[in-house]
CSV table of C-alpha atoms and ligand atoms in Angstrom, one decimal:
chain,number,residue,atom,x,y,z
A,300,UNK,CA,-8.0,23.1,-1.4
A,301,UNK,CA,-5.0,22.3,-3.4
A,302,UNK,CA,-1.9,20.3,-1.7
A,303,UNK,CA,0.7,22.3,0.1
A,304,UNK,CA,4.0,19.9,0.4
A,305,UNK,CA,6.5,20.8,1.9
A,306,UNK,CA,9.9,19.6,1.5
A,307,UNK,CA,12.9,18.1,3.6
A,308,UNK,CA,10.4,18.0,7.1
A,309,UNK,CA,12.1,17.1,10.4
A,310,UNK,CA,10.1,13.5,11.2
A,311,UNK,CA,10.6,14.4,14.9
A,312,UNK,CA,7.6,16.0,16.1
A,313,UNK,CA,5.1,13.3,14.4
A,314,UNK,CA,6.3,10.7,15.8
A,315,UNK,CA,6.1,9.1,19.5
A,316,UNK,CA,10.0,7.5,19.5
A,317,UNK,CA,10.9,10.8,18.6
A,318,UNK,CA,13.8,9.9,16.2
A,319,UNK,CA,14.5,12.7,14.5
A,320,UNK,CA,14.6,11.9,10.6
A,321,UNK,CA,13.5,14.0,7.6
A,322,UNK,CA,10.8,13.2,4.9
A,323,UNK,CA,12.0,14.4,1.3
A,324,UNK,CA,8.4,15.5,0.9
A,325,UNK,CA,5.6,16.1,3.3
A,326,UNK,CA,1.8,17.5,3.1
A,327,UNK,CA,-0.7,17.1,5.6
A,328,UNK,CA,-4.4,15.5,4.0
A,329,UNK,CA,-7.8,16.5,5.7
A,330,UNK,CA,-10.8,15.7,2.6
A,331,UNK,CA,-11.1,12.7,0.1
A,332,UNK,CA,-10.4,15.2,-2.6
A,333,UNK,CA,-7.3,16.1,-0.7
A,334,UNK,CA,-6.2,12.3,-0.5
A,335,UNK,CA,-6.7,11.6,-4.2
A,336,UNK,CA,-4.4,14.5,-4.8
A,337,UNK,CA,-1.3,13.6,-3.3
A,338,UNK,CA,-2.0,9.6,-4.7
A,339,UNK,CA,-1.7,11.7,-8.3
A,340,UNK,CA,0.9,13.9,-7.0
A,341,UNK,CA,2.7,10.6,-5.9
A,342,UNK,CA,1.8,8.9,-9.2
A,343,UNK,CA,3.2,11.8,-11.5
A,344,UNK,CA,6.1,12.3,-9.7
A,345,UNK,CA,7.0,8.4,-9.2
A,346,UNK,CA,7.3,8.6,-5.5
A,347,UNK,CA,6.5,6.4,-2.1
A,348,UNK,CA,3.5,7.4,-0.5
A,349,UNK,CA,3.6,6.9,3.3
A,350,UNK,CA,0.3,7.8,5.0
A,351,UNK,CA,0.7,8.8,8.7
A,352,UNK,CA,-1.5,9.2,12.0
A,353,UNK,CA,0.1,9.9,15.1
A,354,UNK,CA,3.2,8.7,14.2
A,355,UNK,CA,2.7,6.2,17.6
A,356,UNK,CA,3.2,2.9,16.2
A,357,UNK,CA,6.3,3.7,13.6
A,358,UNK,CA,10.3,2.6,13.6
A,359,UNK,CA,11.8,4.9,11.4
A,360,UNK,CA,15.2,4.2,10.4
A,361,UNK,CA,16.2,6.8,8.4
A,362,UNK,CA,15.6,9.7,6.1
A,363,UNK,CA,12.4,9.1,4.0
A,364,UNK,CA,12.7,9.5,0.3
A,365,UNK,CA,9.0,9.4,0.2
A,366,UNK,CA,5.7,11.9,0.6
A,367,UNK,CA,4.5,11.5,4.1
A,368,UNK,CA,1.3,12.0,4.3
A,369,UNK,CA,-0.5,12.7,7.4
A,370,UNK,CA,-4.2,12.3,7.8
A,371,UNK,CA,-5.9,15.0,9.8
A,372,UNK,CA,-9.1,14.8,8.2
A,373,UNK,CA,-11.5,15.6,11.6
A,374,UNK,CA,-15.2,14.7,12.9
A,375,UNK,CA,-17.3,12.9,14.0
A,376,UNK,CA,-20.7,11.7,13.1
A,377,UNK,CA,-23.9,9.5,14.3
A,378,UNK,CA,-25.0,7.5,11.2
A,379,UNK,CA,-27.7,5.7,13.3
A,380,UNK,CA,-29.7,5.1,16.5
A,381,UNK,CA,-31.7,2.4,17.7
A,382,UNK,CA,-32.2,3.6,21.4
A,383,UNK,CA,-30.0,0.8,22.3
A,384,UNK,CA,-27.3,0.3,19.4
A,385,UNK,CA,-25.7,3.7,18.2
A,386,UNK,CA,-23.5,3.8,15.3
A,387,UNK,CA,-20.9,6.4,15.1
A,388,UNK,CA,-18.4,7.3,12.4
A,389,UNK,CA,-15.0,8.8,12.7
A,390,UNK,CA,-12.6,10.5,10.8
A,391,UNK,CA,-9.5,9.1,9.7
A,392,UNK,CA,-7.6,11.9,11.8
A,393,UNK,CA,-9.7,11.9,14.7
A,394,UNK,CA,-6.9,11.9,17.7
A,395,UNK,CA,-8.8,8.5,19.3
A,396,UNK,CA,-8.3,9.1,22.9
A,397,UNK,CA,-10.5,12.1,22.6
A,398,UNK,CA,-12.6,10.0,20.5
A,399,UNK,CA,-13.2,7.7,23.0
A,400,UNK,CA,-14.2,10.3,25.7
A,401,UNK,CA,-15.8,11.9,23.3
A,402,UNK,CA,-18.1,8.8,23.0
A,403,UNK,CA,-18.4,8.4,26.8
A,404,UNK,CA,-19.9,11.9,27.1
A,405,UNK,CA,-22.4,10.6,24.6
A,406,UNK,CA,-23.6,7.9,27.0
A,407,UNK,CA,-21.9,5.4,24.7
A,408,UNK,CA,-20.1,2.1,26.2
A,409,UNK,CA,-18.1,-0.2,23.9
A,410,UNK,CA,-14.4,1.8,23.8
A,411,UNK,CA,-13.8,2.5,27.6
A,412,UNK,CA,-11.2,0.1,28.2
A,413,UNK,CA,-9.2,1.4,25.3
A,414,UNK,CA,-8.4,4.7,26.9
A,415,UNK,CA,-5.3,6.6,26.5
A,416,UNK,CA,-4.2,4.7,23.4
A,417,UNK,CA,-2.4,7.1,21.4
A,418,UNK,CA,-2.4,7.4,17.4
A,419,UNK,CA,-6.1,8.3,15.5
A,420,UNK,CA,-9.2,6.3,14.3
A,421,UNK,CA,-7.5,5.7,11.0
A,422,UNK,CA,-4.7,4.0,12.5
A,423,UNK,CA,-6.7,2.3,14.6
A,424,UNK,CA,-8.0,-1.5,12.2
A,425,UNK,CA,-4.3,-1.5,11.7
A,426,UNK,CA,-3.6,-3.1,13.8
A,427,UNK,CA,-6.8,-4.1,15.1
A,428,UNK,CA,-5.8,-2.2,18.6
A,429,UNK,CA,-6.2,-4.0,22.1
A,430,UNK,CA,-5.8,-3.5,25.6
A,431,UNK,CA,-7.7,-5.0,28.5
A,432,UNK,CA,-9.4,-8.0,27.2
A,433,UNK,CA,-11.1,-5.7,24.4
A,434,UNK,CA,-10.0,-5.3,20.3
A,435,UNK,CA,-11.7,-2.9,18.2
A,436,UNK,CA,-13.0,-5.8,15.9
A,437,UNK,CA,-15.2,-6.3,19.1
A,438,UNK,CA,-17.1,-3.1,18.3
A,439,UNK,CA,-16.2,-2.7,15.0
A,440,UNK,CA,-19.5,-1.5,13.0
A,441,UNK,CA,-17.1,-0.9,9.1
A,442,UNK,CA,-14.9,1.0,7.5
A,443,UNK,CA,-14.3,3.4,3.9
A,444,UNK,CA,-11.1,2.7,2.7
A,445,UNK,CA,-9.5,4.7,-0.9
A,446,UNK,CA,-7.9,2.2,-3.0
A,447,UNK,CA,-4.1,3.5,-3.4
A,448,UNK,CA,-4.4,2.2,-7.3
A,449,UNK,CA,-7.5,2.8,-8.6
A,450,UNK,CA,-8.2,5.6,-6.1
A,451,UNK,CA,-12.2,3.4,-5.7
A,452,UNK,CA,-13.6,4.2,-2.4
A,453,UNK,CA,-14.7,0.9,-0.5
A,454,UNK,CA,-16.7,-0.5,2.8
A,455,UNK,CA,-15.3,-3.0,4.5
A,456,UNK,CA,-17.5,-5.4,6.8
A,457,UNK,CA,-16.0,-6.8,9.6
A,458,UNK,CA,-15.7,-10.4,7.5
A,459,UNK,CA,-13.6,-8.5,5.5
A,460,UNK,CA,-10.9,-6.6,7.5
A,461,UNK,CA,-9.6,-10.0,8.4
A,462,UNK,CA,-8.4,-8.7,12.3
A,463,UNK,CA,-6.5,-10.8,14.2
A,464,UNK,CA,-4.3,-10.5,17.6
A,465,UNK,CA,-2.9,-6.7,16.7
A,466,UNK,CA,-3.2,-7.6,12.5
A,467,UNK,CA,-5.5,-6.9,9.9
A,468,UNK,CA,-5.6,-6.9,6.4
A,469,UNK,CA,-4.6,-3.9,6.2
A,470,UNK,CA,-1.2,-4.4,8.2
A,471,UNK,CA,-0.8,-7.2,5.5
A,472,UNK,CA,-1.5,-6.2,2.8
A,473,UNK,CA,1.1,-2.0,2.8
A,474,UNK,CA,0.1,0.3,0.6
A,475,UNK,CA,-2.9,-1.2,-0.8
A,476,UNK,CA,-5.7,0.9,1.2
A,477,UNK,CA,-5.8,4.3,3.1
A,478,UNK,CA,-8.4,4.4,5.8
A,479,UNK,CA,-10.8,7.0,5.7
A,480,UNK,CA,-13.2,6.8,8.3
A,481,UNK,CA,-14.1,4.2,10.5
A,482,UNK,CA,-17.5,3.1,12.2
A,483,UNK,CA,-18.1,1.6,15.5
A,484,UNK,CA,-21.6,-0.2,17.1
A,485,UNK,CA,-21.8,1.1,20.7
A,486,UNK,CA,-24.6,1.0,23.2
A,487,UNK,CA,-26.5,2.6,26.0
A,488,UNK,CA,-26.5,-0.4,28.4
A,489,UNK,CA,-23.5,-1.1,30.4
A,490,UNK,CA,-21.8,-4.0,29.8
A,491,UNK,CA,-18.3,-3.9,31.2
A,492,UNK,CA,-15.5,-5.7,30.9
A,493,UNK,CA,-12.9,-5.7,34.0
A,494,UNK,CA,-11.6,-9.3,34.1
A,495,UNK,CA,-8.3,-8.0,33.0
A,496,UNK,CA,-5.5,-7.2,35.1
A,497,UNK,CA,-5.7,-5.2,37.7
A,498,UNK,CA,-9.3,-3.2,36.5
A,499,UNK,CA,-11.1,-4.4,39.0
A,500,UNK,CA,-9.1,-3.9,42.0
A,501,UNK,CA,-8.5,-0.7,41.0
A,502,UNK,CA,-12.0,0.4,41.1
A,503,UNK,CA,-12.9,-1.2,44.1
A,504,UNK,CA,-9.5,1.0,45.5
A,505,UNK,CA,-11.2,4.1,44.7
A,506,UNK,CA,-14.4,2.9,46.5
A,507,UNK,CA,-16.7,2.3,43.1
A,508,UNK,CA,-18.5,-0.5,42.9
A,509,UNK,CA,-21.1,-0.2,40.3
A,510,UNK,CA,-18.9,1.8,37.7
A,511,UNK,CA,-20.0,3.2,34.7
A,512,UNK,CA,-18.0,3.0,31.3
A,513,UNK,CA,-16.4,6.5,32.4
A,514,UNK,CA,-15.5,5.3,35.5
A,515,UNK,CA,-14.0,2.3,33.7
A,516,UNK,CA,-12.0,4.8,31.5
A,517,UNK,CA,-10.5,6.9,33.9
A,518,UNK,CA,-9.3,3.8,36.3
A,519,UNK,CA,-7.9,2.6,33.4
A,520,UNK,CA,-5.8,6.0,32.0
A,521,UNK,CA,-4.7,5.9,36.1
A,522,UNK,CA,-3.3,2.6,35.5
A,523,UNK,CA,-2.0,3.4,32.2
A,524,UNK,CA,-0.4,6.5,33.6
A,525,UNK,CA,1.4,4.8,36.3
A,526,UNK,CA,2.7,1.3,34.3
A,527,UNK,CA,3.7,3.5,30.8
A,528,UNK,CA,6.3,6.5,30.0
A,529,UNK,CA,4.4,9.4,28.4
A,530,UNK,CA,5.5,9.6,24.6
A,531,UNK,CA,5.6,13.8,25.2
A,532,UNK,CA,8.5,12.8,28.2
A,533,UNK,CA,10.0,9.6,26.9
A,534,UNK,CA,10.5,9.0,23.5
A,535,UNK,CA,8.4,5.6,23.0
A,536,UNK,CA,6.0,3.6,20.8
A,537,UNK,CA,4.2,1.2,23.4
A,538,UNK,CA,4.6,-2.2,23.7
A,539,UNK,CA,7.6,-2.9,20.7
A,540,UNK,CA,7.0,-6.8,20.7
A,541,UNK,CA,4.3,-8.6,20.3
A,542,UNK,CA,2.8,-11.4,22.8
A,543,UNK,CA,4.0,-14.8,21.1
A,544,UNK,CA,1.4,-17.3,21.1
A,545,UNK,CA,3.1,-20.7,21.1
A,546,UNK,CA,2.0,-24.9,21.5
A,547,UNK,CA,1.0,-26.0,24.7
A,548,UNK,CA,4.1,-27.8,25.1
A,549,UNK,CA,6.4,-25.5,24.7
A,550,UNK,CA,4.7,-23.2,27.5
A,551,UNK,CA,5.2,-26.4,29.6
A,552,UNK,CA,8.5,-27.1,28.6
A,553,UNK,CA,9.4,-23.3,29.6
A,554,UNK,CA,7.6,-23.7,32.8
A,555,UNK,CA,9.6,-26.6,34.0
A,556,UNK,CA,13.2,-24.7,34.3
A,557,UNK,CA,10.2,-21.5,35.4
A,558,UNK,CA,7.2,-22.2,37.4
A,559,UNK,CA,6.7,-18.7,37.5
A,560,UNK,CA,5.9,-18.1,33.4
A,561,UNK,CA,2.7,-15.8,32.6
A,562,UNK,CA,0.9,-17.9,30.0
A,563,UNK,CA,-2.5,-17.5,29.2
A,564,UNK,CA,-4.6,-20.1,27.4
A,565,UNK,CA,-6.4,-19.5,24.0
A,566,UNK,CA,-8.9,-20.7,22.8
A,567,UNK,CA,-7.4,-22.4,19.9
A,568,UNK,CA,-5.8,-24.4,22.8
A,569,UNK,CA,-2.1,-22.4,22.3
A,570,UNK,CA,-0.5,-20.2,24.9
A,571,UNK,CA,0.4,-16.2,25.0
A,572,UNK,CA,2.8,-15.7,26.5
A,573,UNK,CA,3.6,-12.4,28.3
A,574,UNK,CA,6.4,-11.4,26.2
A,575,UNK,CA,7.4,-8.8,29.2
A,576,UNK,CA,8.2,-11.6,31.3
A,577,UNK,CA,10.6,-13.2,29.3
A,578,UNK,CA,12.3,-9.9,28.6
A,579,UNK,CA,12.6,-9.1,32.2
A,580,UNK,CA,13.6,-12.9,33.1
A,581,UNK,CA,16.6,-12.2,30.4
A,582,UNK,CA,17.6,-9.1,32.9
A,583,UNK,CA,17.0,-6.5,29.8
A,584,UNK,CA,14.6,-3.9,32.5
A,585,UNK,CA,16.1,-0.9,32.0
A,586,UNK,CA,19.0,-1.8,29.9
A,587,UNK,CA,20.5,1.4,28.3
A,588,UNK,CA,22.9,1.6,25.8
A,589,UNK,CA,23.7,5.3,24.6
A,590,UNK,CA,20.0,6.7,24.5
A,591,UNK,CA,18.4,3.7,23.6
A,592,UNK,CA,17.1,1.2,25.9
A,593,UNK,CA,14.1,-0.6,28.1
A,594,UNK,CA,11.8,1.1,30.0
A,595,UNK,CA,12.6,0.6,33.9
A,596,UNK,CA,9.4,0.0,34.8
A,597,UNK,CA,7.5,-1.9,31.6
A,598,UNK,CA,10.5,-4.1,30.0
A,599,UNK,CA,8.1,-4.7,26.9
A,600,UNK,CA,8.6,-0.5,25.8
A,601,UNK,CA,11.7,0.6,24.3
A,602,UNK,CA,12.0,3.9,24.6
A,603,UNK,CA,14.7,6.8,23.2
A,604,UNK,CA,16.0,8.6,26.3
A,605,UNK,CA,16.8,11.7,23.7
A,606,UNK,CA,19.0,11.2,20.5
A,607,UNK,CA,19.1,8.1,19.9
A,608,UNK,CA,18.6,7.1,16.1
A,609,UNK,CA,16.0,4.2,14.7
A,610,UNK,CA,18.7,2.2,14.0
A,611,UNK,CA,20.2,2.1,17.2
A,612,UNK,CA,16.4,0.7,18.7
A,613,UNK,CA,16.2,-1.7,16.2
A,614,UNK,CA,20.0,-3.2,16.5
A,615,UNK,CA,19.0,-3.1,20.5
A,616,UNK,CA,15.7,-4.8,19.8
A,617,UNK,CA,17.7,-7.9,17.7
A,618,UNK,CA,19.5,-8.3,20.5
A,619,UNK,CA,16.7,-8.9,22.6
A,620,UNK,CA,15.2,-11.4,20.5
A,621,UNK,CA,18.2,-13.5,20.0
A,622,UNK,CA,18.5,-13.8,24.1
A,623,UNK,CA,15.1,-14.4,24.6
A,624,UNK,CA,15.1,-17.0,21.5
A,625,UNK,CA,18.6,-18.6,23.0
A,626,UNK,CA,17.4,-18.7,26.2
A,627,UNK,CA,13.6,-20.4,25.9
A,628,UNK,CA,13.5,-20.9,21.7
A,629,UNK,CA,10.6,-18.2,21.4
A,630,UNK,CA,10.9,-15.6,18.5
A,631,UNK,CA,9.6,-12.1,19.6
A,632,UNK,CA,7.6,-10.6,16.7
A,633,UNK,CA,8.1,-6.6,16.5
A,634,UNK,CA,4.9,-4.5,16.5
A,635,UNK,CA,5.7,-1.2,15.2
A,636,UNK,CA,5.9,-0.4,11.6
A,637,UNK,CA,9.4,0.0,10.3
A,638,UNK,CA,10.2,2.7,7.9
B,65,LIG,P1,1.0,5.3,12.9
B,65,LIG,O1,1.9,5.2,14.0
B,65,LIG,O2,0.7,7.2,12.3
B,65,LIG,O3,1.1,4.6,11.7
B,65,LIG,C1,1.3,3.1,11.4
B,65,LIG,C2,0.8,2.5,11.0
B,65,LIG,O4,-0.8,2.2,10.2
B,65,LIG,C3,1.7,2.9,9.3
B,65,LIG,O5,2.0,1.5,9.3
B,65,LIG,C4,1.2,3.6,8.5
B,65,LIG,O6,1.9,3.6,7.3
B,65,LIG,C5,-0.1,3.1,9.0
B,65,LIG,N1,-1.4,4.2,8.7
B,65,LIG,C6,-1.5,5.2,9.5
B,65,LIG,N2,-2.9,5.8,9.4
B,65,LIG,C7,-2.9,5.6,8.3
B,65,LIG,C8,-5.0,5.0,7.6
B,65,LIG,N3,-5.5,6.3,7.7
B,65,LIG,N4,-4.9,4.4,6.5
B,65,LIG,C9,-4.1,3.4,6.2
B,65,LIG,N5,-3.0,3.7,6.5
B,65,LIG,C10,-2.5,4.1,7.8
B,65,LIG,N6,-2.0,-0.3,20.3
B,65,LIG,C11,-2.7,-1.0,21.1
B,65,LIG,O7,-2.8,-1.8,20.4
B,65,LIG,N7,-3.0,-1.1,22.3
B,65,LIG,C12,-2.1,-0.4,23.4
B,65,LIG,O8,-2.5,-0.3,24.2
B,65,LIG,C13,-0.8,0.8,22.8
B,65,LIG,N8,-0.9,1.7,24.0
B,65,LIG,C14,0.3,2.2,23.2
B,65,LIG,C15,0.6,3.0,24.9
B,65,LIG,C16,1.9,4.3,24.1
B,65,LIG,C17,2.7,4.9,25.2
B,65,LIG,C18,1.9,3.8,22.8
B,65,LIG,C19,3.5,5.3,22.2
B,65,LIG,C20,2.1,3.5,21.9
B,65,LIG,C21,0.5,2.3,21.7
B,65,LIG,N9,-0.2,1.7,21.0
B,65,LIG,C22,-0.8,0.6,21.1
B,65,LIG,C23,0.6,1.5,19.8
B,65,LIG,C24,-0.3,2.7,18.8
B,65,LIG,O9,-0.6,3.6,19.5
B,65,LIG,C25,-1.3,2.2,18.2
B,65,LIG,O10,-1.8,1.0,17.3
B,65,LIG,C26,-2.1,3.6,17.4
B,65,LIG,O11,-3.4,2.7,16.8
B,65,LIG,C27,-1.5,3.9,16.3
B,65,LIG,O12,-1.9,5.0,15.6
B,65,LIG,P2,-0.9,6.2,15.1
B,65,LIG,O13,-2.2,7.6,14.4
B,65,LIG,O14,0.0,6.8,15.8
B,65,LIG,O15,-0.3,5.0,13.6
B,66,LIG,P1,-0.3,-6.6,32.3
B,66,LIG,O1,-1.4,-6.0,32.9
B,66,LIG,O2,0.7,-6.6,32.7
B,66,LIG,O3,-0.4,-7.8,31.4
B,66,LIG,C1,0.8,-8.3,30.6
B,66,LIG,C2,0.3,-9.4,29.5
B,66,LIG,O4,-0.5,-9.8,29.9
B,66,LIG,C3,-0.7,-8.0,28.7
B,66,LIG,O5,0.6,-7.8,27.2
B,66,LIG,C4,-2.1,-9.3,28.3
B,66,LIG,O6,-1.9,-9.2,26.8
B,66,LIG,C5,-1.4,-10.3,29.0
B,66,LIG,N1,-2.5,-10.6,29.7
B,66,LIG,C6,-3.0,-9.8,31.6
B,66,LIG,N2,-4.2,-9.9,31.7
B,66,LIG,C7,-4.6,-10.9,30.6
B,66,LIG,C8,-5.7,-11.9,31.1
B,66,LIG,N3,-6.6,-11.7,31.7
B,66,LIG,N4,-6.2,-12.7,29.9
B,66,LIG,C9,-5.2,-12.9,29.0
B,66,LIG,N5,-4.2,-12.1,28.6
B,66,LIG,C10,-3.7,-11.2,29.8
B,66,LIG,O7,0.6,-5.6,30.9
B,66,LIG,P2,0.6,-4.0,30.2
B,66,LIG,O8,1.4,-4.2,29.4
B,66,LIG,O9,0.0,-3.0,31.8
B,66,LIG,O10,-0.7,-3.5,29.1
B,66,LIG,C11,-1.8,-3.4,29.5
B,66,LIG,C12,-2.7,-3.7,28.7
B,66,LIG,O11,-2.8,-2.4,27.4
B,66,LIG,C13,-2.8,-5.3,27.4
B,66,LIG,O12,-4.0,-5.5,26.8
B,66,LIG,C14,-1.6,-4.2,26.7
B,66,LIG,O13,-1.7,-5.3,25.0
B,66,LIG,C15,-2.0,-2.8,26.4
B,66,LIG,N6,-0.7,-2.3,25.7
B,66,LIG,C16,-0.5,-2.4,24.4
B,66,LIG,C17,0.6,-1.6,24.4
B,66,LIG,C18,0.8,-1.6,22.7
B,66,LIG,O14,1.6,-0.7,22.0
B,66,LIG,N7,0.0,-2.3,21.9
B,66,LIG,C19,0.9,-0.4,24.9
B,66,LIG,C20,0.7,-0.6,26.4
B,66,LIG,C21,-0.2,-1.1,27.0
B,66,LIG,P3,-2.1,-8.5,26.1
B,66,LIG,O15,-1.3,-7.8,25.5
B,66,LIG,O16,-2.6,-9.5,24.7
B,66,LIG,O17,-3.8,-7.5,26.1
């Protein structure tokens, strides 16, 4: 199929902040061949290429003089099954949460803690998505990506991807790789991660003493629905800042003034601080200026009440960063990708 490239397309439906900027050119691609054609088109027209999936980790600050390429390839396939471990491959354009539910329906455990994360399979490795104590690196079997320069395909192993906390080689080398499909090693045995946040408690409240992976998924969905704004109702991109990881001495210093500081010791001796706690303590929870604001229940989430621009949200984020640095001496790093 040849490409259907449209011009001057509003990206409002294609980013969960609901920011109304235009793409000079826009195309949806659903095969390797179409991705190759798009690469040839941008080369021929000397245009910048911006791949997107569900647009749930983007902050768009102006019209884009680029070809925005929405990854729309679909398909889920079992590659191997030894009775215990099953390797499943999903195409980049598969919506993430329905894919998680599909694996659970196949009787496979591993992705349940990552339920209800918006976006696509292809973007999941970008920041090594994580929630409730699990990251995709924990179940990652490999991926296939296309080199944007040469058009060649390359298979990446776990070690190749350089996964870190909300980080990967692909995030560190933007513009180099197009992720086409991702593979996961899932298991038939039940090996649950329940010791994170209120998961165990929610299951107990529901009277579930021997949970299945599907029970864990449902419990996490119910917790998330209570705490997080639904982008369909209120524009947002999830957590706007990463949780800062600081030397233990810095955490101790803050604790001297704030005994209730929320921090989690890391294996390397550093401490991960809850960015949401810092922002809330600084008084930003529920703050609103025009249509840009900080969510009233979850201060790590910036929201668009309707017609906020990306620049207004960026300016609000900069004010919060400056204030947190002034109060606590801690730099908050933005999580969404800025364009
Ligand atoms: P996009 O926003 O479309 O793209 C993100 C980046 O990846 C961009 O730089 C884009 O250029 C690039 N990209 C996209 N697809 C490809 C591809 N196939 N190849 C190469 N580059 C690509 N994140 C978490 O980690 N944990 C959470 O619990 C979580 N909860 C969230 C809750 C809410 C309500 C929201 C709105 C967001 C949340 N997020 C969370 C953030 C976001 O959902 C994830 O980062 C998700 O993986 C982004 O997927 P996407 O398809 O929307 O990516
Ligand atoms: P929460 O349960 O209120 O916890 C606040 C923060 O403390 C979280 O950010 C989490 O860090 C950390 N934390 C909690 N329990 C921990 C433990 N046992 N060990 C280590 N760290 C712990 O968080 P929440 O905002 O409701 O989010 C719940 C989960 O969903 C978190 O994992 C969060 O990352 C994820 N989430 C991510 C996004 C996103 O856009 N990135 C959006 C919504 C939710 P971590 O963030 O490092 O896990």
